[in-house]
JSON list of C-alpha atoms in Angstrom, two decimals:
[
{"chain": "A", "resi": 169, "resn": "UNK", "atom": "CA", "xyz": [13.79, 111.77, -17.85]},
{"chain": "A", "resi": 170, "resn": "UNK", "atom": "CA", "xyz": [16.78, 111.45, -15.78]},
{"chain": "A", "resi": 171, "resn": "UNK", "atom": "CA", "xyz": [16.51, 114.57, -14.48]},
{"chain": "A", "resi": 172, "resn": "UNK", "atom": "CA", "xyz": [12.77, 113.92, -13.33]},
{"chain": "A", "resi": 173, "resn": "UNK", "atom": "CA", "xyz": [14.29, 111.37, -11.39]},
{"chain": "A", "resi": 174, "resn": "UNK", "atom": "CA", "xyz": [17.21, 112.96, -10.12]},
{"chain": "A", "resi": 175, "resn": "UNK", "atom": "CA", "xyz": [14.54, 115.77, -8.56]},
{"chain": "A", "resi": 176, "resn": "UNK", "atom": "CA", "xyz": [12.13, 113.29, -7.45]},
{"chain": "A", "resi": 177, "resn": "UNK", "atom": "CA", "xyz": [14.32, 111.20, -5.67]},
{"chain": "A", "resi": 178, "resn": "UNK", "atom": "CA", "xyz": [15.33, 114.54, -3.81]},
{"chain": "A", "resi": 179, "resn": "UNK", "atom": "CA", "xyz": [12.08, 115.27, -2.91]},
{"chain": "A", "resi": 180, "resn": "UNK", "atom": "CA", "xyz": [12.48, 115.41, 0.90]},
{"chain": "A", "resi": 181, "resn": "UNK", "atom": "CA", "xyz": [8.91, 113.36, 2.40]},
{"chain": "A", "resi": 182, "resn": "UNK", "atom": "CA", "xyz": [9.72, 114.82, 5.70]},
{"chain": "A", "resi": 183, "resn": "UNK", "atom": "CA", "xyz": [6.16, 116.08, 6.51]},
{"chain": "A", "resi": 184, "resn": "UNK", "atom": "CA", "xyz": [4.67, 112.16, 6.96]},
{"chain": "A", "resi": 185, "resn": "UNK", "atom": "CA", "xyz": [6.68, 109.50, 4.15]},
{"chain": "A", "resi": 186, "resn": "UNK", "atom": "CA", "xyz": [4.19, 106.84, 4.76]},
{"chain": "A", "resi": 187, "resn": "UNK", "atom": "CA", "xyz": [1.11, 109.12, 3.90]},
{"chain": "A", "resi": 188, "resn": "UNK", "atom": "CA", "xyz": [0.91, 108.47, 0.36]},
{"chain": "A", "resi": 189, "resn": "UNK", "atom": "CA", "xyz": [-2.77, 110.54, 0.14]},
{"chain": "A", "resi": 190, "resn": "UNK", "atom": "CA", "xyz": [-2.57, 113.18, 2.66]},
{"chain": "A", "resi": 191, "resn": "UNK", "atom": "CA", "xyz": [-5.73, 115.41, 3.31]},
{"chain": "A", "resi": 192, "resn": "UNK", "atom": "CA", "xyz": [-5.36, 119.20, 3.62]},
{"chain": "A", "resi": 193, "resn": "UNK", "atom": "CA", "xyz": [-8.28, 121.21, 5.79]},
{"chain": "A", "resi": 194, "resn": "UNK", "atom": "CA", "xyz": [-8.57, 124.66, 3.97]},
{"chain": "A", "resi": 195, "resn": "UNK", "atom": "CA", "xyz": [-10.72, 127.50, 6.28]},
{"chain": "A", "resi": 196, "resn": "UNK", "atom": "CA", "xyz": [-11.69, 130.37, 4.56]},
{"chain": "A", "resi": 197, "resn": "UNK", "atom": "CA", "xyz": [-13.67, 133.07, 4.74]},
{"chain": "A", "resi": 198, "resn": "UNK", "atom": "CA", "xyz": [-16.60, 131.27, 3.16]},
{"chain": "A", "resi": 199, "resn": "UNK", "atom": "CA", "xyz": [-16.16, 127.65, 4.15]},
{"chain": "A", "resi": 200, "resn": "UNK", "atom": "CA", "xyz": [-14.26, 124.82, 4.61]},
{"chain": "A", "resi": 201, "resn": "UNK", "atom": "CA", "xyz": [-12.71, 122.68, 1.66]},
{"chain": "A", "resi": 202, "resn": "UNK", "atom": "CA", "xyz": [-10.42, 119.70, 2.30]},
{"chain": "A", "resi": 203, "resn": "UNK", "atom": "CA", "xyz": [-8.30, 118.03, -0.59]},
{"chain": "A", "resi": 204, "resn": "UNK", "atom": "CA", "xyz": [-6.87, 115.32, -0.51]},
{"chain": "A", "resi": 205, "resn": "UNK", "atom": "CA", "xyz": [-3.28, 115.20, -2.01]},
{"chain": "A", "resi": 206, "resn": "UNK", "atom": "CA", "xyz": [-1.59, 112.19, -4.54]},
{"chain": "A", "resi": 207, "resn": "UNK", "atom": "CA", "xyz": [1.89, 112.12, -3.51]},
{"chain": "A", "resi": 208, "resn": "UNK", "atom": "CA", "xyz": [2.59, 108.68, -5.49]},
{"chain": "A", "resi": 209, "resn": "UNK", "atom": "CA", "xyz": [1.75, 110.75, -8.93]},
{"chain": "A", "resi": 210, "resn": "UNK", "atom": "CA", "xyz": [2.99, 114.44, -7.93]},
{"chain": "A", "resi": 211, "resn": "UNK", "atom": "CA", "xyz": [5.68, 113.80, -4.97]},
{"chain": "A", "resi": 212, "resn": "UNK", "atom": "CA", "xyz": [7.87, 116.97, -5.45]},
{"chain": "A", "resi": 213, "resn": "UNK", "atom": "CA", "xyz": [4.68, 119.46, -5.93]},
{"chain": "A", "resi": 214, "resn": "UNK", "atom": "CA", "xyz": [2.88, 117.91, -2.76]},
{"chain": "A", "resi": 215, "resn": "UNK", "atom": "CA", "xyz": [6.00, 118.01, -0.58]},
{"chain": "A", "resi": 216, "resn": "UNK", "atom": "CA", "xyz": [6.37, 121.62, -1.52]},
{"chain": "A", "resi": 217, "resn": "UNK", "atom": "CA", "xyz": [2.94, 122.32, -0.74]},
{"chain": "A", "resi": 218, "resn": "UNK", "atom": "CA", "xyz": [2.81, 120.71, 2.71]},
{"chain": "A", "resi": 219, "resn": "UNK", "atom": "CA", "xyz": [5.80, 122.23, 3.70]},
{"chain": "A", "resi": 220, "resn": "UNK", "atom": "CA", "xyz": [4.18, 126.00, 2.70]},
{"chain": "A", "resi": 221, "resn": "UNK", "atom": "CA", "xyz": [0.86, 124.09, 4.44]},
{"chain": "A", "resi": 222, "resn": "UNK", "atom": "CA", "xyz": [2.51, 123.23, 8.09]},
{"chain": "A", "resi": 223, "resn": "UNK", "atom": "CA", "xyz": [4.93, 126.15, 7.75]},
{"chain": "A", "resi": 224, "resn": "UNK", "atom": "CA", "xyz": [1.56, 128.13, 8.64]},
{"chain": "A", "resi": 225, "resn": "UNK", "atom": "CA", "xyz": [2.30, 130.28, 5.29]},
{"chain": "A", "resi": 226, "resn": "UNK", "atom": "CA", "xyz": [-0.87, 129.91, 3.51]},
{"chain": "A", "resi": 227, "resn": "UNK", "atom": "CA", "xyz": [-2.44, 131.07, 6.39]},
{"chain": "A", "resi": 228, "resn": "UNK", "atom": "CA", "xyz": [-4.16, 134.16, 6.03]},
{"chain": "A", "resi": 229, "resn": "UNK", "atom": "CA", "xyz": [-3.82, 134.95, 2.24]},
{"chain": "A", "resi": 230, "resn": "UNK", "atom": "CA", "xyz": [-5.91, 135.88, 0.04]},
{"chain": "A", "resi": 231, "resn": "UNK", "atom": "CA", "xyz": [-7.69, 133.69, -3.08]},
{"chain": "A", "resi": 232, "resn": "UNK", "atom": "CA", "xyz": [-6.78, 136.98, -6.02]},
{"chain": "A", "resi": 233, "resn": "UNK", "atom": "CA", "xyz": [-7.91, 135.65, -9.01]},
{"chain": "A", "resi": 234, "resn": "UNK", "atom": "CA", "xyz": [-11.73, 134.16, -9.50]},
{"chain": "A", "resi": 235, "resn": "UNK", "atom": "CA", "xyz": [-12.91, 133.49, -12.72]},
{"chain": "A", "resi": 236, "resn": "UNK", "atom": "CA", "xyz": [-16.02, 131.29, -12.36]},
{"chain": "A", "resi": 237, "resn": "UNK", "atom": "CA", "xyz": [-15.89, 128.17, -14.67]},
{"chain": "A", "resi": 238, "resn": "UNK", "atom": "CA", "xyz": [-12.18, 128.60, -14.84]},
{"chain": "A", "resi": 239, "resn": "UNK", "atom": "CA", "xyz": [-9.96, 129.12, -11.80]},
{"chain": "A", "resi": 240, "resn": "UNK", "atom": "CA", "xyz": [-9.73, 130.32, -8.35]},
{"chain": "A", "resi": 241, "resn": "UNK", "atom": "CA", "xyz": [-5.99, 131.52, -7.13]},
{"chain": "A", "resi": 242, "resn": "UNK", "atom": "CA", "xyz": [-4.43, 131.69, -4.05]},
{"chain": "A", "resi": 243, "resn": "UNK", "atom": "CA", "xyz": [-1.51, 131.04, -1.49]},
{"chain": "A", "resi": 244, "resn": "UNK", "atom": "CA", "xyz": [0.31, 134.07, -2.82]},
{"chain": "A", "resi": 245, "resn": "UNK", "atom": "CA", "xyz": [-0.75, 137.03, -1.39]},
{"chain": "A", "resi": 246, "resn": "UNK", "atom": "CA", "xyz": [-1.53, 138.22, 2.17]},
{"chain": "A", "resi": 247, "resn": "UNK", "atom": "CA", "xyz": [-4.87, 140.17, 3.04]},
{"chain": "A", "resi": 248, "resn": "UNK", "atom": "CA", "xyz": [-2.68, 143.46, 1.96]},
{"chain": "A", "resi": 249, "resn": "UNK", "atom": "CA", "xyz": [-1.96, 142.32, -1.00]},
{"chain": "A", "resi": 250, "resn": "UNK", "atom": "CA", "xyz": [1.77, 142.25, 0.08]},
{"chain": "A", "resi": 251, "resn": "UNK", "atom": "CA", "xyz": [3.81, 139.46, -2.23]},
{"chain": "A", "resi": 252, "resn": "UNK", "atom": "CA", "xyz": [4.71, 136.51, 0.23]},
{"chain": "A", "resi": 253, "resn": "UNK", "atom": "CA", "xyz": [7.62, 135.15, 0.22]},
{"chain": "A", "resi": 254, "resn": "UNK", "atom": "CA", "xyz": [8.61, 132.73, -2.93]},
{"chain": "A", "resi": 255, "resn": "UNK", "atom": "CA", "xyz": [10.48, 129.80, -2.20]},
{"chain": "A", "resi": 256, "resn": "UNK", "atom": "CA", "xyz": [12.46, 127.57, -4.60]},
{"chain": "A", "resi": 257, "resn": "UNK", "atom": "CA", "xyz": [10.76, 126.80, -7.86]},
{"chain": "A", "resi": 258, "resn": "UNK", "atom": "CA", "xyz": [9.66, 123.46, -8.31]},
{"chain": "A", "resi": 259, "resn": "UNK", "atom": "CA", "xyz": [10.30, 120.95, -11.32]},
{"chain": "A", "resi": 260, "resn": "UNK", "atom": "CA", "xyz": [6.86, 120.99, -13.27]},
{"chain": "A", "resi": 261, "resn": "UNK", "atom": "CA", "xyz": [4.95, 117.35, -12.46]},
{"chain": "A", "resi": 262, "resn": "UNK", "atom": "CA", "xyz": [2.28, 118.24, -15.19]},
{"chain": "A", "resi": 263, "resn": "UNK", "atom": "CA", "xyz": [2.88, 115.10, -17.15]},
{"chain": "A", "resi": 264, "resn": "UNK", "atom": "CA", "xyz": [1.48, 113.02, -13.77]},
{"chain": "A", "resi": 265, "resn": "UNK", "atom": "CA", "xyz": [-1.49, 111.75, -15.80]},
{"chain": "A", "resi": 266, "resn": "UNK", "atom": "CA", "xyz": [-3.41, 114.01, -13.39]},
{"chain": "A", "resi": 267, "resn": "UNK", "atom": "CA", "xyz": [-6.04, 116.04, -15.27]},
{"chain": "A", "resi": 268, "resn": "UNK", "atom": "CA", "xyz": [-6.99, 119.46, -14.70]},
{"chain": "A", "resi": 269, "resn": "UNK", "atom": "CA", "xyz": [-10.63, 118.73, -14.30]},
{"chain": "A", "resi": 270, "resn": "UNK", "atom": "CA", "xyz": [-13.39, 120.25, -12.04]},
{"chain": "A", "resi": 271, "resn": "UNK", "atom": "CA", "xyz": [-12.84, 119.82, -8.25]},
{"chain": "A", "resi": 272, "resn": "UNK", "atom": "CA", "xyz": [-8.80, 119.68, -8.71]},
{"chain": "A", "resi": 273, "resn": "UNK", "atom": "CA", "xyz": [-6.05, 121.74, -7.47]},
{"chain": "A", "resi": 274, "resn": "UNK", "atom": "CA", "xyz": [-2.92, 122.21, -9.36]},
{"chain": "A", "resi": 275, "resn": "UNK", "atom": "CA", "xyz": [0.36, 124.31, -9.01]},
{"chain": "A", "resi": 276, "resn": "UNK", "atom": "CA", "xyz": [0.28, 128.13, -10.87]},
{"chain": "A", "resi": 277, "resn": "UNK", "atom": "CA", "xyz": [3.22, 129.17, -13.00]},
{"chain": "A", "resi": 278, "resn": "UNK", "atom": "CA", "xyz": [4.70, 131.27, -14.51]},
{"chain": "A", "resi": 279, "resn": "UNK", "atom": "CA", "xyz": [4.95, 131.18, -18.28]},
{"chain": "A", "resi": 280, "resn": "UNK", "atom": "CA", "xyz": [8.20, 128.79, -18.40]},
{"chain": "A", "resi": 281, "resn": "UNK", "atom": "CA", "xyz": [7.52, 125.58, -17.20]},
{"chain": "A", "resi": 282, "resn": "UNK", "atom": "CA", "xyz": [9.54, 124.90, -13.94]},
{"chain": "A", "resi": 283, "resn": "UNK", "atom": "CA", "xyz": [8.29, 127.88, -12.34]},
{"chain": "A", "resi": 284, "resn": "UNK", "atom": "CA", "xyz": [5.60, 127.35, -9.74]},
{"chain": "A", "resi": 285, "resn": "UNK", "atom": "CA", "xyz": [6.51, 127.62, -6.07]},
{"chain": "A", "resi": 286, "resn": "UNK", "atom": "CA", "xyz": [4.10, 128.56, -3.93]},
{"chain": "A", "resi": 287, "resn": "UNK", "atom": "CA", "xyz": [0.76, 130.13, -5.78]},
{"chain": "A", "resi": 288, "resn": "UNK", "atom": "CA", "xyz": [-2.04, 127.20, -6.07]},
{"chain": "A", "resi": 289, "resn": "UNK", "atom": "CA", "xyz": [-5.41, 127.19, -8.06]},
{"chain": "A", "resi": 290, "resn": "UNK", "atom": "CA", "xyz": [-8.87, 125.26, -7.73]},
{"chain": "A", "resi": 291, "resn": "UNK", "atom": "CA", "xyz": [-10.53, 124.54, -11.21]},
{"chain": "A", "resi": 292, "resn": "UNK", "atom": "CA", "xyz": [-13.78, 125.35, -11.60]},
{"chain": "A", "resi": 293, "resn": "UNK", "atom": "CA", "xyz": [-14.76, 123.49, -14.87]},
{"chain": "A", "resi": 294, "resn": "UNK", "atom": "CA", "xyz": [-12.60, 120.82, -16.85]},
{"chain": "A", "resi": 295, "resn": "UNK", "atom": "CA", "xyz": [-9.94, 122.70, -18.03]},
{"chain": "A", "resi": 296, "resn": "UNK", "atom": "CA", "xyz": [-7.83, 120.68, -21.16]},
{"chain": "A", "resi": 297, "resn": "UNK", "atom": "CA", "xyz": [-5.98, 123.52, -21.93]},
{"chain": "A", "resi": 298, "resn": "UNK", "atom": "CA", "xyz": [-4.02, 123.33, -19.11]},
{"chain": "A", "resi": 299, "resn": "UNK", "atom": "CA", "xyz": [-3.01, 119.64, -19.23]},
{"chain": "A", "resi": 300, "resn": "UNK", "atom": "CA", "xyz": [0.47, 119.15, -21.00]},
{"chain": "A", "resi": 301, "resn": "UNK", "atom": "CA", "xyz": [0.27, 118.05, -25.01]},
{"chain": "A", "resi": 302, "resn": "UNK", "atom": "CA", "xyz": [3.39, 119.97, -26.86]},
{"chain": "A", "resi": 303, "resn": "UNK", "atom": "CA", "xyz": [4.02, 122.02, -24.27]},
{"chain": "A", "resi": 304, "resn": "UNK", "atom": "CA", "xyz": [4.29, 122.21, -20.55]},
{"chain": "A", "resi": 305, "resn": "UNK", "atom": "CA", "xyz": [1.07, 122.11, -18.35]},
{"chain": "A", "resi": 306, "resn": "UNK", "atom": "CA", "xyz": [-0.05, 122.99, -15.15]},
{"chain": "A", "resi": 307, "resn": "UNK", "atom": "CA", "xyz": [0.72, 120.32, -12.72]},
{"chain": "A", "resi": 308, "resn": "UNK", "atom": "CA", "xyz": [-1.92, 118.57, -10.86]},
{"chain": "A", "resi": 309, "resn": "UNK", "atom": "CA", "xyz": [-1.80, 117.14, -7.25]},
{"chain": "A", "resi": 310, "resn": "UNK", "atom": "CA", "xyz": [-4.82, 116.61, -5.85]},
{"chain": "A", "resi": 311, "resn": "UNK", "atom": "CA", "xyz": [-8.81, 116.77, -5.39]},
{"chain": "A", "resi": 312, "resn": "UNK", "atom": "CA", "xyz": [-11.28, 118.24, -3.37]},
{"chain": "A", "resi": 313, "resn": "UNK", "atom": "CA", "xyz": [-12.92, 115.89, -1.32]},
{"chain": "A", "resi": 314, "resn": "UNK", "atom": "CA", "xyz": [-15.32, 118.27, 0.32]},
{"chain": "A", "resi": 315, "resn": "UNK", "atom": "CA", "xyz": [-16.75, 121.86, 0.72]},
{"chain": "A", "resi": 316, "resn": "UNK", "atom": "CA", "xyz": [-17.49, 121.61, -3.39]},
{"chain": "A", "resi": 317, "resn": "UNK", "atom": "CA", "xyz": [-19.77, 123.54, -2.74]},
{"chain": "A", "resi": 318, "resn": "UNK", "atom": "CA", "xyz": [-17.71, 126.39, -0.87]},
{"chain": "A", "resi": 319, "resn": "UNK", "atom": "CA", "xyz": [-15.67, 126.67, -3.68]},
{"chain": "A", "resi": 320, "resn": "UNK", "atom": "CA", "xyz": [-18.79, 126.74, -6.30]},
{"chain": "A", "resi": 321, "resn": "UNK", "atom": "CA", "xyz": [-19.21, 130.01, -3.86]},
{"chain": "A", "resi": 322, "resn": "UNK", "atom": "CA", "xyz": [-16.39, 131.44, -4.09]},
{"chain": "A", "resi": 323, "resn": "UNK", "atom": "CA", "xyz": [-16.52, 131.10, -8.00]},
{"chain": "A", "resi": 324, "resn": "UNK", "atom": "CA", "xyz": [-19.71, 133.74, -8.09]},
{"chain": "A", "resi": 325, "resn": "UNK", "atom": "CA", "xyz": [-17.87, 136.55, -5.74]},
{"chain": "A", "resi": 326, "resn": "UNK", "atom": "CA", "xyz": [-18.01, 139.76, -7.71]},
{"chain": "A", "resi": 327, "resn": "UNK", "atom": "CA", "xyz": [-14.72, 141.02, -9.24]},
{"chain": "A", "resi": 328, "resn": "UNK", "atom": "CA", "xyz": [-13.53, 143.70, -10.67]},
{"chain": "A", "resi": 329, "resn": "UNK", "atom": "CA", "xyz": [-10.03, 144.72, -12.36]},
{"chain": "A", "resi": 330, "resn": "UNK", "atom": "CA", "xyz": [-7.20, 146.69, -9.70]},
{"chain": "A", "resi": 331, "resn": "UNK", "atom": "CA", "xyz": [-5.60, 149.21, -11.51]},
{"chain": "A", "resi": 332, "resn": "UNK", "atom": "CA", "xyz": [-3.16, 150.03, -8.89]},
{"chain": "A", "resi": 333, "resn": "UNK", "atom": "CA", "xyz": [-2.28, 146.11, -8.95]},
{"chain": "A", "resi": 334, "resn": "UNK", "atom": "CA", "xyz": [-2.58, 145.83, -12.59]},
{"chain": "A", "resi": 335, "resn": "UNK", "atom": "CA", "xyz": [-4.87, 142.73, -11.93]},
{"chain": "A", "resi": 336, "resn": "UNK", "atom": "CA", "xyz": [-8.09, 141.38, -13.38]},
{"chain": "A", "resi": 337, "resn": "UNK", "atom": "CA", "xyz": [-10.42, 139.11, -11.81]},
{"chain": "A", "resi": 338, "resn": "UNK", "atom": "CA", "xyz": [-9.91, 140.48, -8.19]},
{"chain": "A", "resi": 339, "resn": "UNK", "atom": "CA", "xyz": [-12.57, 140.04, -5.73]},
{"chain": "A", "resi": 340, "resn": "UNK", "atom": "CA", "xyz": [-14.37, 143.01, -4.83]},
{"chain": "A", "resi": 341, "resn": "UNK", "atom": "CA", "xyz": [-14.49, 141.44, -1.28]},
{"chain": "A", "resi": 342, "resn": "UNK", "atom": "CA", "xyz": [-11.50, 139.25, 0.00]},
{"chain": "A", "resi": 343, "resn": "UNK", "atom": "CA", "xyz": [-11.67, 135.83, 0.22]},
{"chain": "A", "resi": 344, "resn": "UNK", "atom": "CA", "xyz": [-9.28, 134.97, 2.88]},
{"chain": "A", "resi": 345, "resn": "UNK", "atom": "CA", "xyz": [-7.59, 131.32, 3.54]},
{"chain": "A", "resi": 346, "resn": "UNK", "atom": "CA", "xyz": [-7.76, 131.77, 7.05]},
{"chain": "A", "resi": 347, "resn": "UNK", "atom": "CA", "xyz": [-5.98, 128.42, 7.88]},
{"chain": "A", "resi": 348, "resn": "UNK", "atom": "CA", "xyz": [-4.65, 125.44, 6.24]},
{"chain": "A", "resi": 349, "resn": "UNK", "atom": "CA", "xyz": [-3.72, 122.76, 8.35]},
{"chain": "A", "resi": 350, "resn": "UNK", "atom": "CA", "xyz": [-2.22, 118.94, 7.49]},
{"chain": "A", "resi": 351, "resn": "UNK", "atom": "CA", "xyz": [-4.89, 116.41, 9.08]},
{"chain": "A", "resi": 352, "resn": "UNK", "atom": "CA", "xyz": [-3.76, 113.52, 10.80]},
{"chain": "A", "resi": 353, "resn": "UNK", "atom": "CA", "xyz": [-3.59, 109.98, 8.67]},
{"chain": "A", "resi": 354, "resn": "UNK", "atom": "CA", "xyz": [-6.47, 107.96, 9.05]}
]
């Protein structure tokens, strides 16, 4: 627990420290989606992701993974599939009380648990088995608060596997994150 603390009382808050629920305007290729973030229950994970969010480095990457009623992926790749660049991993906030349930967006990972960084995913359906029991989850940060029904769209692309990737679940046709941008507090 102490060190929970010790990394959440490092958490830097520069991006706007008295916007406790920030909201997030996501343009893609197929709509607009806005989230709203909980910075009181997952402060390191949301600082991280504003700072990739104002930084302009979502911005035009691609969502690579779509598995309707699961996940949709993103924030990792650009529109040639080139790696962006990975930050410092975060400490995993998965024990938040946040659940991964439909309409949420939550940190990827790796498969040890302190290792998401920049890579974000939508859920699609209410997805337990990524919450934390005995072991580490996927941590939680925030909720869609419109364009559901963008990413409902998004969830019925067709995909196919990229061999030269070695991926599964790749859209046939990108979906692009043209822009994310920080709205102003209200």
């Amino acid at each position: 627990m102490l060190s929970l603390l010790l990394f959440t009382s490092n958490a830097s808050f520069a991006l706007d420290p008295n916007n406790l629920f920030p909201k997030v305007k996501l343009v893609t290729s197929m709509g607009v989606i806005v989230v709203e973030l909980d910075s009181i229950k997952a402060p390191i994970t949301v600082d991280n992701f504003l700072k990739h969010v104002v930084s302009g480095e979502y911005n035009n990457t691609l969502f690579h993974r779509v598995i309707d009623e699961f996940v949709v992926q993103g924030g990792g790749y650009d529109t040639h599939l080139n790696e962006k660049k990975v930050g410092k991993n975060i400490v995993n906030e998965s024990g938040n009380g946040l659940k991964n349930e439909k309409g949420t967006i939550a940190m990827a990972k790796e498969t040890r648990p302190h290792t998401a960084n920049r890579q974000f995913f939508f859920n699609l359906a209410d997805n337990s088995s990524l919450d934390p029991g005995r072991s580490w989850g996927y941590a939680v940060f925030g909720e869609i608060i419109e364009g559901q029904e963008v990413l409902a769209a998004i969830a019925k692309v067709p995909t196919s596997n990229d061999n030269s990737l070695g991926w599964y679940d790749v859209p046939v046709e990108p979906v692009t994150l043209i822009s994310a941008t920080l709205l102003p507090a209200t």
